[in-house]
mmCIF file of C-alpha atoms in Angstrom:
data_model
loop_
_atom_site.group_PDB
_atom_site.id
_atom_site.type_symbol
_atom_site.label_atom_id
_atom_site.label_comp_id
_atom_site.label_asym_id
_atom_site.label_seq_id
_atom_site.Cartn_x
_atom_site.Cartn_y
_atom_site.Cartn_z
ATOM 1 C CA MET A 47 -63.608 85.794 -46.476
ATOM 2 C CA ASP A 48 -60.648 83.688 -45.369
ATOM 3 C CA HIS A 49 -59.722 80.849 -47.723
ATOM 4 C CA LEU A 50 -59.225 78.338 -44.911
ATOM 5 C CA ILE A 51 -62.737 78.970 -43.576
ATOM 6 C CA THR A 52 -64.454 78.499 -46.901
ATOM 7 C CA LYS A 53 -62.456 75.567 -48.249
ATOM 8 C CA ASP A 54 -62.381 72.021 -46.924
ATOM 9 C CA ALA A 55 -58.917 71.265 -45.502
ATOM 10 C CA SER A 56 -59.315 67.573 -46.376
ATOM 11 C CA VAL A 57 -59.450 68.678 -50.020
ATOM 12 C CA TYR A 58 -57.324 71.848 -50.138
ATOM 13 C CA CYS A 59 -53.789 72.286 -48.803
ATOM 14 C CA THR A 60 -53.248 75.046 -46.276
ATOM 15 C CA GLN A 61 -49.764 76.038 -47.483
ATOM 16 C CA GLY A 62 -51.151 77.419 -50.739
ATOM 17 C CA PRO A 63 -51.139 78.855 -53.232
ATOM 18 C CA ASP A 64 -54.814 79.655 -52.777
ATOM 19 C CA ASN A 65 -55.088 81.251 -56.206
ATOM 20 C CA LEU A 66 -52.933 81.777 -59.277
ATOM 21 C CA ALA A 67 -54.184 84.166 -61.941
ATOM 22 C CA ALA A 68 -53.865 83.359 -65.626
ATOM 23 C CA THR A 69 -50.769 84.976 -67.103
ATOM 24 C CA ALA A 70 -52.284 85.457 -70.566
ATOM 25 C CA ASP A 71 -55.485 84.890 -72.486
ATOM 26 C CA GLY A 72 -55.750 81.650 -74.388
ATOM 27 C CA GLU A 73 -57.820 78.621 -75.258
ATOM 28 C CA LEU A 74 -58.519 77.880 -71.600
ATOM 29 C CA SER A 75 -59.618 81.413 -70.673
ATOM 30 C CA GLY A 76 -62.463 81.347 -68.173
ATOM 31 C CA LEU A 77 -61.645 77.847 -66.911
ATOM 32 C CA THR A 78 -60.460 77.094 -63.391
ATOM 33 C CA PHE A 79 -58.294 74.245 -62.149
ATOM 34 C CA VAL A 80 -56.688 72.745 -59.059
ATOM 35 C CA PHE A 81 -53.483 70.739 -58.907
ATOM 36 C CA LYS A 82 -52.236 67.866 -56.779
ATOM 37 C CA ASP A 83 -49.799 68.548 -53.942
ATOM 38 C CA LEU A 84 -46.933 66.994 -55.903
ATOM 39 C CA PHE A 85 -46.310 69.890 -58.294
ATOM 40 C CA ASP A 86 -44.015 72.775 -57.441
ATOM 41 C CA VAL A 87 -45.062 76.410 -57.468
ATOM 42 C CA GLN A 88 -42.294 78.939 -57.010
ATOM 43 C CA GLY A 89 -42.252 80.321 -53.482
ATOM 44 C CA TYR A 90 -44.411 77.569 -51.985
ATOM 45 C CA VAL A 91 -43.563 74.236 -50.362
ATOM 46 C CA THR A 92 -44.771 71.023 -51.976
ATOM 47 C CA GLY A 93 -46.103 68.774 -49.216
ATOM 48 C CA ALA A 94 -46.611 65.369 -50.916
ATOM 49 C CA GLY A 95 -49.510 64.685 -48.563
ATOM 50 C CA ASN A 96 -47.362 64.437 -45.432
ATOM 51 C CA PRO A 97 -46.671 67.094 -42.745
ATOM 52 C CA ALA A 98 -43.123 65.825 -42.164
ATOM 53 C CA TRP A 99 -42.357 66.146 -45.873
ATOM 54 C CA LEU A 100 -43.808 69.653 -45.814
ATOM 55 C CA ALA A 101 -41.705 70.618 -42.797
ATOM 56 C CA SER A 102 -38.477 69.105 -44.149
ATOM 57 C CA HIS A 103 -38.508 70.820 -47.549
ATOM 58 C CA GLN A 104 -37.949 74.379 -48.697
ATOM 59 C CA PRO A 105 -40.124 76.575 -50.933
ATOM 60 C CA ALA A 106 -39.786 75.663 -54.600
ATOM 61 C CA GLN A 107 -37.334 77.681 -56.663
ATOM 62 C CA GLN A 108 -39.230 77.080 -59.904
ATOM 63 C CA SER A 109 -42.781 76.161 -60.879
ATOM 64 C CA ALA A 110 -43.741 73.041 -62.781
ATOM 65 C CA SER A 111 -43.920 73.882 -66.481
ATOM 66 C CA LEU A 112 -47.255 72.073 -66.604
ATOM 67 C CA ILE A 113 -48.791 74.709 -64.309
ATOM 68 C CA GLU A 114 -47.082 77.552 -66.164
ATOM 69 C CA ARG A 115 -48.489 76.241 -69.441
ATOM 70 C CA LEU A 116 -52.050 76.172 -68.103
ATOM 71 C CA LEU A 117 -51.770 79.716 -66.736
ATOM 72 C CA ALA A 118 -50.207 80.908 -70.008
ATOM 73 C CA ASN A 119 -53.224 79.604 -71.902
ATOM 74 C CA GLY A 120 -55.827 81.433 -69.858
ATOM 75 C CA ALA A 121 -56.730 79.017 -67.054
ATOM 76 C CA SER A 122 -56.700 80.246 -63.461
ATOM 77 C CA CYS A 123 -55.801 78.097 -60.468
ATOM 78 C CA VAL A 124 -58.097 77.989 -57.430
ATOM 79 C CA GLY A 125 -55.950 75.898 -55.135
ATOM 80 C CA ARG A 126 -53.468 73.161 -54.337
ATOM 81 C CA VAL A 127 -55.240 69.938 -53.335
ATOM 82 C CA GLN A 128 -54.503 66.967 -51.132
ATOM 83 C CA THR A 129 -52.996 63.622 -52.021
ATOM 84 C CA ASP A 130 -52.515 60.346 -50.215
ATOM 85 C CA GLU A 131 -49.118 60.333 -48.499
ATOM 86 C CA LEU A 132 -46.270 60.274 -51.007
ATOM 87 C CA ALA A 133 -48.910 59.275 -53.584
ATOM 88 C CA TYR A 134 -48.428 55.683 -52.399
ATOM 89 C CA SER A 135 -52.086 54.591 -52.158
ATOM 90 C CA LEU A 136 -55.240 54.237 -54.225
ATOM 91 C CA ASN A 137 -57.744 54.822 -51.409
ATOM 92 C CA GLY A 138 -57.904 58.588 -51.047
ATOM 93 C CA GLN A 139 -57.445 58.467 -47.277
ATOM 94 C CA ASN A 140 -54.995 60.656 -45.378
ATOM 95 C CA ILE A 141 -54.646 60.261 -41.602
ATOM 96 C CA HIS A 142 -53.111 63.732 -41.273
ATOM 97 C CA TYR A 143 -55.529 65.852 -43.279
ATOM 98 C CA GLY A 144 -58.642 63.677 -43.413
ATOM 99 C CA THR A 145 -60.453 61.777 -46.140
ATOM 100 C CA PRO A 146 -62.205 63.993 -48.708
ATOM 101 C CA VAL A 147 -65.908 63.195 -48.900
ATOM 102 C CA ASN A 148 -66.863 61.482 -52.159
ATOM 103 C CA PRO A 149 -69.698 63.700 -53.469
ATOM 104 C CA LEU A 150 -71.346 60.804 -55.312
ATOM 105 C CA ALA A 151 -70.930 58.189 -52.560
ATOM 106 C CA PRO A 152 -70.351 59.884 -49.169
ATOM 107 C CA ASN A 153 -69.954 56.597 -47.297
ATOM 108 C CA CYS A 154 -67.323 55.296 -49.719
ATOM 109 C CA LEU A 155 -63.699 55.955 -50.583
ATOM 110 C CA PRO A 156 -63.032 58.840 -52.984
ATOM 111 C CA GLY A 157 -60.047 57.046 -54.507
ATOM 112 C CA GLY A 158 -56.456 58.206 -54.587
ATOM 113 C CA SER A 159 -53.857 59.168 -54.581
ATOM 114 C CA SER A 160 -55.230 62.160 -56.526
ATOM 115 C CA SER A 161 -58.088 62.435 -54.041
ATOM 116 C CA GLY A 162 -58.332 66.210 -53.822
ATOM 117 C CA SER A 163 -58.029 66.557 -57.597
ATOM 118 C CA ALA A 164 -61.038 64.311 -58.132
ATOM 119 C CA VAL A 165 -63.245 65.561 -55.300
ATOM 120 C CA ALA A 166 -62.786 69.272 -56.101
ATOM 121 C CA VAL A 167 -63.936 68.678 -59.686
ATOM 122 C CA ALA A 168 -66.747 66.323 -58.663
ATOM 123 C CA LYS A 169 -68.026 69.058 -56.318
ATOM 124 C CA GLY A 170 -67.964 71.565 -59.164
ATOM 125 C CA GLU A 171 -65.287 73.734 -57.533
ATOM 126 C CA ALA A 172 -63.018 73.608 -60.601
ATOM 127 C CA ASP A 173 -63.554 72.932 -64.293
ATOM 128 C CA PHE A 174 -60.664 70.497 -64.430
ATOM 129 C CA SER A 175 -57.818 69.298 -62.288
ATOM 130 C CA ILE A 176 -54.322 67.935 -62.566
ATOM 131 C CA GLY A 177 -53.299 64.769 -60.770
ATOM 132 C CA THR A 178 -50.676 62.118 -61.216
ATOM 133 C CA ASP A 179 -51.100 58.474 -62.103
ATOM 134 C CA THR A 180 -48.467 55.894 -61.200
ATOM 135 C CA GLY A 181 -50.515 52.828 -60.306
ATOM 136 C CA GLY A 182 -53.979 54.195 -61.070
ATOM 137 C CA SER A 183 -54.077 57.459 -59.146
ATOM 138 C CA VAL A 184 -56.080 59.293 -61.823
ATOM 139 C CA ARG A 185 -58.106 56.403 -63.194
ATOM 140 C CA VAL A 186 -59.310 55.096 -59.814
ATOM 141 C CA PRO A 187 -60.580 58.374 -58.292
ATOM 142 C CA ALA A 188 -62.123 59.271 -61.661
ATOM 143 C CA SER A 189 -64.036 55.992 -61.477
ATOM 144 C CA TYR A 190 -65.133 56.416 -57.852
ATOM 145 C CA CYS A 191 -66.146 60.085 -58.281
ATOM 146 C CA GLY A 192 -67.935 59.775 -61.632
ATOM 147 C CA LEU A 193 -65.467 61.802 -63.717
ATOM 148 C CA PHE A 194 -63.646 61.533 -67.004
ATOM 149 C CA GLY A 195 -60.009 60.793 -66.231
ATOM 150 C CA LEU A 196 -57.038 60.518 -68.579
ATOM 151 C CA ARG A 197 -53.722 58.835 -67.916
ATOM 152 C CA PRO A 198 -51.621 59.901 -70.935
ATOM 153 C CA THR A 199 -48.807 57.987 -72.577
ATOM 154 C CA LEU A 200 -45.804 57.722 -70.261
ATOM 155 C CA GLY A 201 -43.676 60.852 -70.719
ATOM 156 C CA LYS A 202 -46.240 62.642 -72.881
ATOM 157 C CA VAL A 203 -46.837 65.439 -70.354
ATOM 158 C CA SER A 204 -43.930 67.118 -68.597
ATOM 159 C CA LEU A 205 -43.317 66.184 -64.958
ATOM 160 C CA ASP A 206 -40.484 68.603 -64.340
ATOM 161 C CA ASN A 207 -40.421 70.253 -60.905
ATOM 162 C CA ALA A 208 -42.688 67.609 -59.427
ATOM 163 C CA PHE A 209 -42.436 64.893 -56.774
ATOM 164 C CA GLN A 210 -41.250 61.562 -58.191
ATOM 165 C CA LEU A 211 -42.699 58.314 -56.883
ATOM 166 C CA SER A 212 -41.676 55.735 -59.476
ATOM 167 C CA LYS A 213 -39.791 56.778 -62.612
ATOM 168 C CA SER A 214 -41.040 53.833 -64.670
ATOM 169 C CA PHE A 215 -44.710 54.737 -64.227
ATOM 170 C CA ASP A 216 -45.272 58.354 -63.112
ATOM 171 C CA THR A 217 -47.560 60.343 -65.404
ATOM 172 C CA ALA A 218 -49.491 63.591 -65.077
ATOM 173 C CA GLY A 219 -53.223 63.160 -65.655
ATOM 174 C CA ILE A 220 -56.401 65.186 -66.081
ATOM 175 C CA PHE A 221 -59.882 65.077 -64.512
ATOM 176 C CA SER A 222 -63.042 66.819 -65.695
ATOM 177 C CA GLN A 223 -66.809 66.421 -65.727
ATOM 178 C CA ASP A 224 -66.686 67.438 -69.405
ATOM 179 C CA LEU A 225 -64.756 65.306 -71.873
ATOM 180 C CA ASN A 226 -64.433 68.180 -74.337
ATOM 181 C CA LYS A 227 -62.755 70.325 -71.678
ATOM 182 C CA LEU A 228 -60.439 67.447 -70.807
ATOM 183 C CA ALA A 229 -59.573 67.123 -74.495
ATOM 184 C CA ASN A 230 -58.743 70.839 -74.758
ATOM 185 C CA VAL A 231 -56.491 70.690 -71.705
ATOM 186 C CA PHE A 232 -54.677 67.643 -73.016
ATOM 187 C CA SER A 233 -54.189 69.210 -76.459
ATOM 188 C CA LEU A 234 -52.188 71.927 -74.701
ATOM 189 C CA LEU A 235 -50.282 69.823 -72.186
ATOM 190 C CA GLY A 236 -49.540 67.027 -74.640
ATOM 191 C CA ALA A 237 -48.387 69.330 -77.418
ATOM 192 C CA SER A 238 -44.862 69.470 -76.094
ATOM 193 C CA THR A 239 -42.949 68.081 -73.147
ATOM 194 C CA GLN A 240 -40.594 71.070 -73.219
ATOM 195 C CA PRO A 241 -40.912 73.618 -70.391
ATOM 196 C CA VAL A 242 -42.536 76.959 -71.159
ATOM 197 C CA THR A 243 -39.692 79.434 -71.622
ATOM 198 C CA ASP A 244 -41.965 82.488 -71.476
ATOM 199 C CA PRO A 245 -45.004 82.014 -69.194
ATOM 200 C CA GLN A 246 -46.545 85.196 -70.661
ATOM 201 C CA LYS A 247 -46.650 83.654 -74.116
ATOM 202 C CA PRO A 248 -49.352 81.055 -74.822
ATOM 203 C CA ALA A 249 -48.014 77.656 -75.765
ATOM 204 C CA ILE A 250 -48.224 76.407 -79.332
ATOM 205 C CA THR A 251 -50.823 73.680 -79.591
ATOM 206 C CA LEU A 252 -50.782 70.627 -81.821
ATOM 207 C CA LYS A 253 -54.342 69.377 -82.140
ATOM 208 C CA LYS A 254 -55.154 66.021 -83.640
ATOM 209 C CA GLN A 255 -58.717 65.107 -84.444
ATOM 210 C CA GLY A 256 -58.416 61.414 -83.700
ATOM 211 C CA GLN A 257 -60.576 58.650 -85.124
ATOM 212 C CA VAL A 258 -63.506 56.735 -83.688
ATOM 213 C CA ALA A 259 -62.523 53.092 -83.272
ATOM 214 C CA LYS A 260 -64.436 50.599 -85.376
ATOM 215 C CA ASN A 261 -63.984 47.866 -82.774
ATOM 216 C CA LEU A 262 -63.509 47.610 -79.035
ATOM 217 C CA TYR A 263 -61.830 44.477 -77.668
ATOM 218 C CA LEU A 264 -62.792 43.135 -74.244
ATOM 219 C CA ASP A 265 -60.616 40.457 -72.676
ATOM 220 C CA LYS A 266 -62.572 37.375 -71.608
ATOM 221 C CA THR A 267 -60.979 37.363 -68.152
ATOM 222 C CA LEU A 268 -61.520 41.084 -67.637
ATOM 223 C CA GLN A 269 -65.144 40.731 -68.677
ATOM 224 C CA GLN A 270 -65.711 38.848 -65.418
ATOM 225 C CA GLN A 271 -64.945 42.105 -63.568
ATOM 226 C CA PHE A 272 -67.993 43.766 -65.119
ATOM 227 C CA SER A 273 -71.365 43.639 -63.416
ATOM 228 C CA ALA A 274 -74.205 42.655 -65.729
ATOM 229 C CA GLN A 275 -75.553 46.203 -65.567
ATOM 230 C CA ARG A 276 -72.211 47.813 -66.440
ATOM 231 C CA LEU A 277 -71.632 45.384 -69.303
ATOM 232 C CA GLY A 278 -75.145 46.105 -70.548
ATOM 233 C CA VAL A 279 -74.471 49.838 -70.680
ATOM 234 C CA LEU A 280 -71.178 49.257 -72.511
ATOM 235 C CA SER A 281 -72.939 47.066 -75.073
ATOM 236 C CA ARG A 282 -75.719 49.626 -75.566
ATOM 237 C CA TRP A 283 -73.279 52.497 -76.035
ATOM 238 C CA CYS A 284 -71.337 50.487 -78.613
ATOM 239 C CA GLN A 285 -74.509 49.732 -80.560
ATOM 240 C CA GLN A 286 -75.576 53.376 -80.539
ATOM 241 C CA ALA A 287 -72.117 54.481 -81.685
ATOM 242 C CA ASN A 288 -71.963 51.774 -84.369
ATOM 243 C CA ILE A 289 -68.890 50.267 -82.716
ATOM 244 C CA THR A 290 -68.445 46.495 -82.616
ATOM 245 C CA LEU A 291 -67.640 44.957 -79.220
ATOM 246 C CA LEU A 292 -65.411 41.903 -79.660
ATOM 247 C CA SER A 293 -63.861 39.349 -77.322
ATOM 248 C CA CYS A 294 -60.123 38.815 -77.056
ATOM 249 C CA ASP A 295 -57.632 36.934 -74.875
ATOM 250 C CA LEU A 296 -55.312 39.747 -73.894
ATOM 251 C CA LEU A 297 -54.201 38.094 -70.659
ATOM 252 C CA ALA A 298 -54.216 34.478 -71.812
ATOM 253 C CA ASP A 299 -52.161 35.326 -74.895
ATOM 254 C CA THR A 300 -49.523 36.991 -72.724
ATOM 255 C CA GLU A 301 -49.653 34.149 -70.151
ATOM 256 C CA GLN A 302 -50.459 36.680 -67.449
ATOM 257 C CA THR A 303 -52.998 36.913 -64.654
ATOM 258 C CA LEU A 304 -54.153 40.008 -62.764
ATOM 259 C CA ASP A 305 -52.306 38.775 -59.665
ATOM 260 C CA LYS A 306 -49.045 38.327 -61.592
ATOM 261 C CA LEU A 307 -49.357 41.745 -63.218
ATOM 262 C CA SER A 308 -50.085 43.372 -59.864
ATOM 263 C CA LEU A 309 -46.988 41.827 -58.297
ATOM 264 C CA LEU A 310 -44.822 42.720 -61.288
ATOM 265 C CA PHE A 311 -45.960 46.327 -61.116
ATOM 266 C CA ARG A 312 -45.564 46.607 -57.341
ATOM 267 C CA THR A 313 -42.057 45.117 -57.511
ATOM 268 C CA ILE A 314 -40.817 47.763 -59.954
ATOM 269 C CA GLN A 315 -42.660 50.554 -58.186
ATOM 270 C CA GLY A 316 -41.498 49.526 -54.723
ATOM 271 C CA PHE A 317 -37.829 49.268 -55.672
ATOM 272 C CA GLU A 318 -37.875 52.667 -57.356
ATOM 273 C CA ILE A 319 -39.565 54.319 -54.372
ATOM 274 C CA ILE A 320 -36.799 53.107 -52.054
ATOM 275 C CA GLU A 321 -34.141 54.023 -54.594
ATOM 276 C CA GLU A 322 -35.480 57.591 -54.756
ATOM 277 C CA HIS A 323 -36.573 58.272 -51.180
ATOM 278 C CA GLU A 324 -34.769 55.920 -48.791
ATOM 279 C CA ALA A 325 -32.813 58.693 -47.068
ATOM 280 C CA TRP A 326 -35.984 60.610 -46.250
ATOM 281 C CA LEU A 327 -37.903 57.460 -45.330
ATOM 282 C CA THR A 328 -35.184 56.353 -42.923
ATOM 283 C CA LYS A 329 -35.412 59.671 -41.102
ATOM 284 C CA HIS A 330 -39.161 60.283 -41.272
ATOM 285 C CA GLY A 331 -40.766 56.893 -41.872
ATOM 286 C CA ASP A 332 -42.517 56.957 -38.501
ATOM 287 C CA ALA A 333 -44.520 59.947 -39.779
ATOM 288 C CA LEU A 334 -46.290 57.753 -42.333
ATOM 289 C CA ASP A 335 -49.678 56.110 -42.102
ATOM 290 C CA PRO A 336 -48.937 52.586 -40.748
ATOM 291 C CA SER A 337 -50.512 50.945 -43.810
ATOM 292 C CA ILE A 338 -48.254 52.954 -46.134
ATOM 293 C CA LEU A 339 -45.237 52.295 -43.928
ATOM 294 C CA GLN A 340 -45.915 48.565 -44.313
ATOM 295 C CA ARG A 341 -45.619 48.980 -48.088
ATOM 296 C CA VAL A 342 -42.320 50.791 -47.595
ATOM 297 C CA ILE A 343 -41.038 47.973 -45.366
ATOM 298 C CA TRP A 344 -42.037 45.418 -48.016
ATOM 299 C CA ALA A 345 -40.437 47.499 -50.773
ATOM 300 C CA ARG A 346 -37.114 47.429 -48.928
ATOM 301 C CA THR A 347 -37.003 43.629 -49.375
ATOM 302 C CA ILE A 348 -36.907 43.872 -53.181
ATOM 303 C CA THR A 349 -33.418 43.061 -54.457
ATOM 304 C CA PRO A 350 -31.685 44.680 -57.433
ATOM 305 C CA GLU A 351 -31.811 41.304 -59.188
ATOM 306 C CA GLN A 352 -35.569 41.059 -58.703
ATOM 307 C CA TYR A 353 -35.953 44.592 -60.013
ATOM 308 C CA ARG A 354 -33.861 43.934 -63.126
ATOM 309 C CA GLU A 355 -35.808 40.758 -63.875
ATOM 310 C CA ALA A 356 -39.082 42.607 -63.391
ATOM 311 C CA LYS A 357 -37.980 45.291 -65.842
ATOM 312 C CA VAL A 358 -37.232 42.607 -68.426
ATOM 313 C CA GLN A 359 -40.695 41.108 -67.880
ATOM 314 C CA GLN A 360 -42.236 44.558 -68.192
ATOM 315 C CA GLN A 361 -40.647 45.158 -71.577
ATOM 316 C CA HIS A 362 -41.702 41.706 -72.765
ATOM 317 C CA PHE A 363 -45.301 42.385 -71.688
ATOM 318 C CA LYS A 364 -45.376 45.663 -73.595
ATOM 319 C CA GLN A 365 -44.044 43.996 -76.749
ATOM 320 C CA GLN A 366 -46.721 41.307 -76.451
ATOM 321 C CA LEU A 367 -49.438 43.975 -76.240
ATOM 322 C CA LEU A 368 -47.990 45.808 -79.230
ATOM 323 C CA SER A 369 -48.046 42.569 -81.175
ATOM 324 C CA GLN A 370 -51.687 42.053 -80.231
ATOM 325 C CA PHE A 371 -52.545 45.584 -81.267
ATOM 326 C CA ASN A 372 -51.019 45.078 -84.707
ATOM 327 C CA ASP A 373 -53.549 42.294 -85.258
ATOM 328 C CA MET A 374 -56.471 44.461 -84.145
ATOM 329 C CA GLN A 375 -58.464 47.257 -85.722
ATOM 330 C CA GLY A 376 -59.617 49.077 -82.672
ATOM 331 C CA LEU A 377 -58.982 49.801 -78.991
ATOM 332 C CA TRP A 378 -59.073 47.797 -75.796
ATOM 333 C CA VAL A 379 -61.858 48.265 -73.273
ATOM 334 C CA ILE A 380 -60.956 47.618 -69.627
ATOM 335 C CA PRO A 381 -62.938 47.760 -66.374
ATOM 336 C CA THR A 382 -61.229 50.692 -64.655
ATOM 337 C CA THR A 383 -62.050 49.340 -61.201
ATOM 338 C CA PRO A 384 -63.540 46.018 -60.077
ATOM 339 C CA SER A 385 -66.693 47.779 -58.869
ATOM 340 C CA GLY A 386 -67.960 51.017 -57.454
ATOM 341 C CA PRO A 387 -65.984 52.552 -54.573
ATOM 342 C CA PRO A 388 -65.413 50.397 -51.476
ATOM 343 C CA ALA A 389 -67.086 51.489 -48.257
ATOM 344 C CA LEU A 390 -65.085 53.663 -45.878
ATOM 345 C CA THR A 391 -65.454 50.861 -43.349
ATOM 346 C CA MET A 392 -63.628 48.303 -45.520
ATOM 347 C CA ALA A 393 -60.348 47.532 -43.781
ATOM 348 C CA GLY A 394 -57.730 44.877 -43.093
ATOM 349 C CA GLU A 395 -57.357 41.877 -45.337
ATOM 350 C CA ALA A 396 -60.473 42.715 -47.353
ATOM 351 C CA LEU A 397 -59.023 46.069 -48.395
ATOM 352 C CA VAL A 398 -55.578 44.559 -49.078
ATOM 353 C CA GLU A 399 -57.134 41.883 -51.308
ATOM 354 C CA TYR A 400 -59.270 44.446 -53.122
ATOM 355 C CA ARG A 401 -56.226 46.675 -53.708
ATOM 356 C CA SER A 402 -54.289 43.810 -55.275
ATOM 357 C CA GLN A 403 -57.225 43.021 -57.574
ATOM 358 C CA LEU A 404 -57.555 46.709 -58.445
ATOM 359 C CA MET A 405 -53.844 47.050 -59.210
ATOM 360 C CA GLY A 406 -54.052 44.069 -61.516
ATOM 361 C CA LEU A 407 -56.440 46.105 -63.663
ATOM 362 C CA THR A 408 -54.536 49.379 -63.468
ATOM 363 C CA SER A 409 -51.145 47.746 -64.050
ATOM 364 C CA ILE A 410 -51.944 46.822 -67.654
ATOM 365 C CA ALA A 411 -51.597 50.370 -68.951
ATOM 366 C CA GLY A 412 -49.033 51.167 -66.257
ATOM 367 C CA LEU A 413 -46.611 48.437 -67.266
ATOM 368 C CA ALA A 414 -47.040 49.177 -70.961
ATOM 369 C CA GLY A 415 -46.904 52.964 -70.571
ATOM 370 C CA PHE A 416 -50.072 53.201 -72.666
ATOM 371 C CA PRO A 417 -52.734 55.923 -72.443
ATOM 372 C CA GLN A 418 -56.028 55.060 -70.745
ATOM 373 C CA LEU A 419 -59.239 57.114 -70.607
ATOM 374 C CA HIS A 420 -61.931 56.466 -68.002
ATOM 375 C CA LEU A 421 -65.564 56.981 -69.017
ATOM 376 C CA PRO A 422 -68.086 57.222 -66.158
ATOM 377 C CA ILE A 423 -71.448 55.483 -66.150
ATOM 378 C CA GLN A 424 -74.222 57.141 -64.203
ATOM 379 C CA ASN A 425 -76.772 55.561 -61.853
ATOM 380 C CA LEU A 426 -75.247 52.116 -61.495
ATOM 381 C CA GLN A 427 -76.503 49.953 -58.647
ATOM 382 C CA GLU A 428 -72.917 49.153 -57.641
ATOM 383 C CA GLY A 429 -72.097 52.835 -57.271
ATOM 384 C CA PRO A 430 -70.058 55.213 -59.430
ATOM 385 C CA CYS A 431 -67.695 53.453 -61.832
ATOM 386 C CA GLY A 432 -67.510 52.783 -65.561
ATOM 387 C CA PHE A 433 -64.916 51.502 -67.987
ATOM 388 C CA SER A 434 -61.764 52.622 -69.766
ATOM 389 C CA LEU A 435 -60.467 52.765 -73.291
ATOM 390 C CA MET A 436 -56.797 51.893 -73.797
ATOM 391 C CA GLY A 437 -54.638 52.292 -76.882
ATOM 392 C CA ILE A 438 -50.945 52.257 -77.653
ATOM 393 C CA ASP A 439 -48.457 55.121 -77.260
ATOM 394 C CA ASN A 440 -49.686 58.565 -78.367
ATOM 395 C CA GLN A 441 -53.201 57.372 -79.185
ATOM 396 C CA GLU A 442 -54.953 59.777 -76.803
ATOM 397 C CA ALA A 443 -56.826 61.544 -79.607
ATOM 398 C CA ASP A 444 -58.406 58.244 -80.686
ATOM 399 C CA LEU A 445 -59.384 57.437 -77.102
ATOM 400 C CA ILE A 446 -61.040 60.829 -76.692
ATOM 401 C CA LYS A 447 -62.802 60.745 -80.069
ATOM 402 C CA THR A 448 -64.116 57.247 -79.393
ATOM 403 C CA GLY A 449 -65.077 58.223 -75.847
ATOM 404 C CA LEU A 450 -67.093 61.181 -77.146
ATOM 405 C CA SER A 451 -68.869 58.897 -79.607
ATOM 406 C CA LEU A 452 -69.742 56.363 -76.902
ATOM 407 C CA TRP A 453 -70.817 59.051 -74.415
ATOM 408 C CA GLN A 454 -73.505 60.228 -76.798
ATOM 409 C CA GLY A 455 -75.483 57.296 -75.437
ATOM 410 C CA GLU A 456 -75.915 59.270 -72.235
ATOM 411 C CA GLN A 457 -77.139 62.438 -73.891
#
């Protein structure tokens, strides 16, 4: 039966590949995955969520080593999946290809920009998926679609032969309904950032067991983003896992607010997008969704001086968080999103205001380059969402181990 008849074109890209067989047996044998339309596969065109981008680029000469590594360890690919245009959105909407239906909340946004990556896994059409996370593009759709989602440490997973949005923040991330499967995938992808030289040979893995955190620290300002029900579940899980939930002043101690962090992040991101893609945007900007084009127009107003100052502030913020962490014995807990997914009908100023609030939350790990793991909570009145664990560089194993301990409260 034809692939395009059986697969939803708002989720799956028509240019393919439709399938990629595993190139060897390995630790992921029997598992299937999809990947976001930002990663190159030799012989196919990467579309970046936009028909004009697809039409103006040639087939890739080389595949992303990330995909080669998965295939070399036994996983098989069942499709390339859609993204918001140029990955420059957190909504999951695409005016060209449609908005993938959120399986858990059909009348709500699926989240983006890794929309197809999240929806395919939430529908059970793949065991795991690969997305990217610049400003929250793994964490947000994981939250809205009820999945585990990992944004690794900046630079931990190779992004060679992939579309670049913002060099200061781009990361490859993983979605799954099963945290153990996510952990196995990350143990392979995070073992080395070097490309696979022989796709037929399984990659060497470096597994770390990780430790369950004794304490979780919740910022007093961020606590206000939690509904009473969500906070109650977090507290119950901590008690069952014998983890102490403590208050902290992460934002107050750094003299930051969510609005200031959001603007700082968007300033760096916006400048780097123009720096990387201005030639293409000048020629094809009218092919963009008007709301995304407005972001491009705003990004063009950012001066080199503003960018340099923002980079200084970014480094200072990271050092402040590292200093905080040295005084802690545990991990941070963060509301991944302000609430469950917004309704599809939310538009205009309401959606702009929500996005700024959302980016304030996601920018904490983004600015610091820290790993963040989303844990879903089921059956919340506000809709699918949850909370995240955040640590410092290369602490993914601790996030996963602690996440597994907390998740036992749902079993």
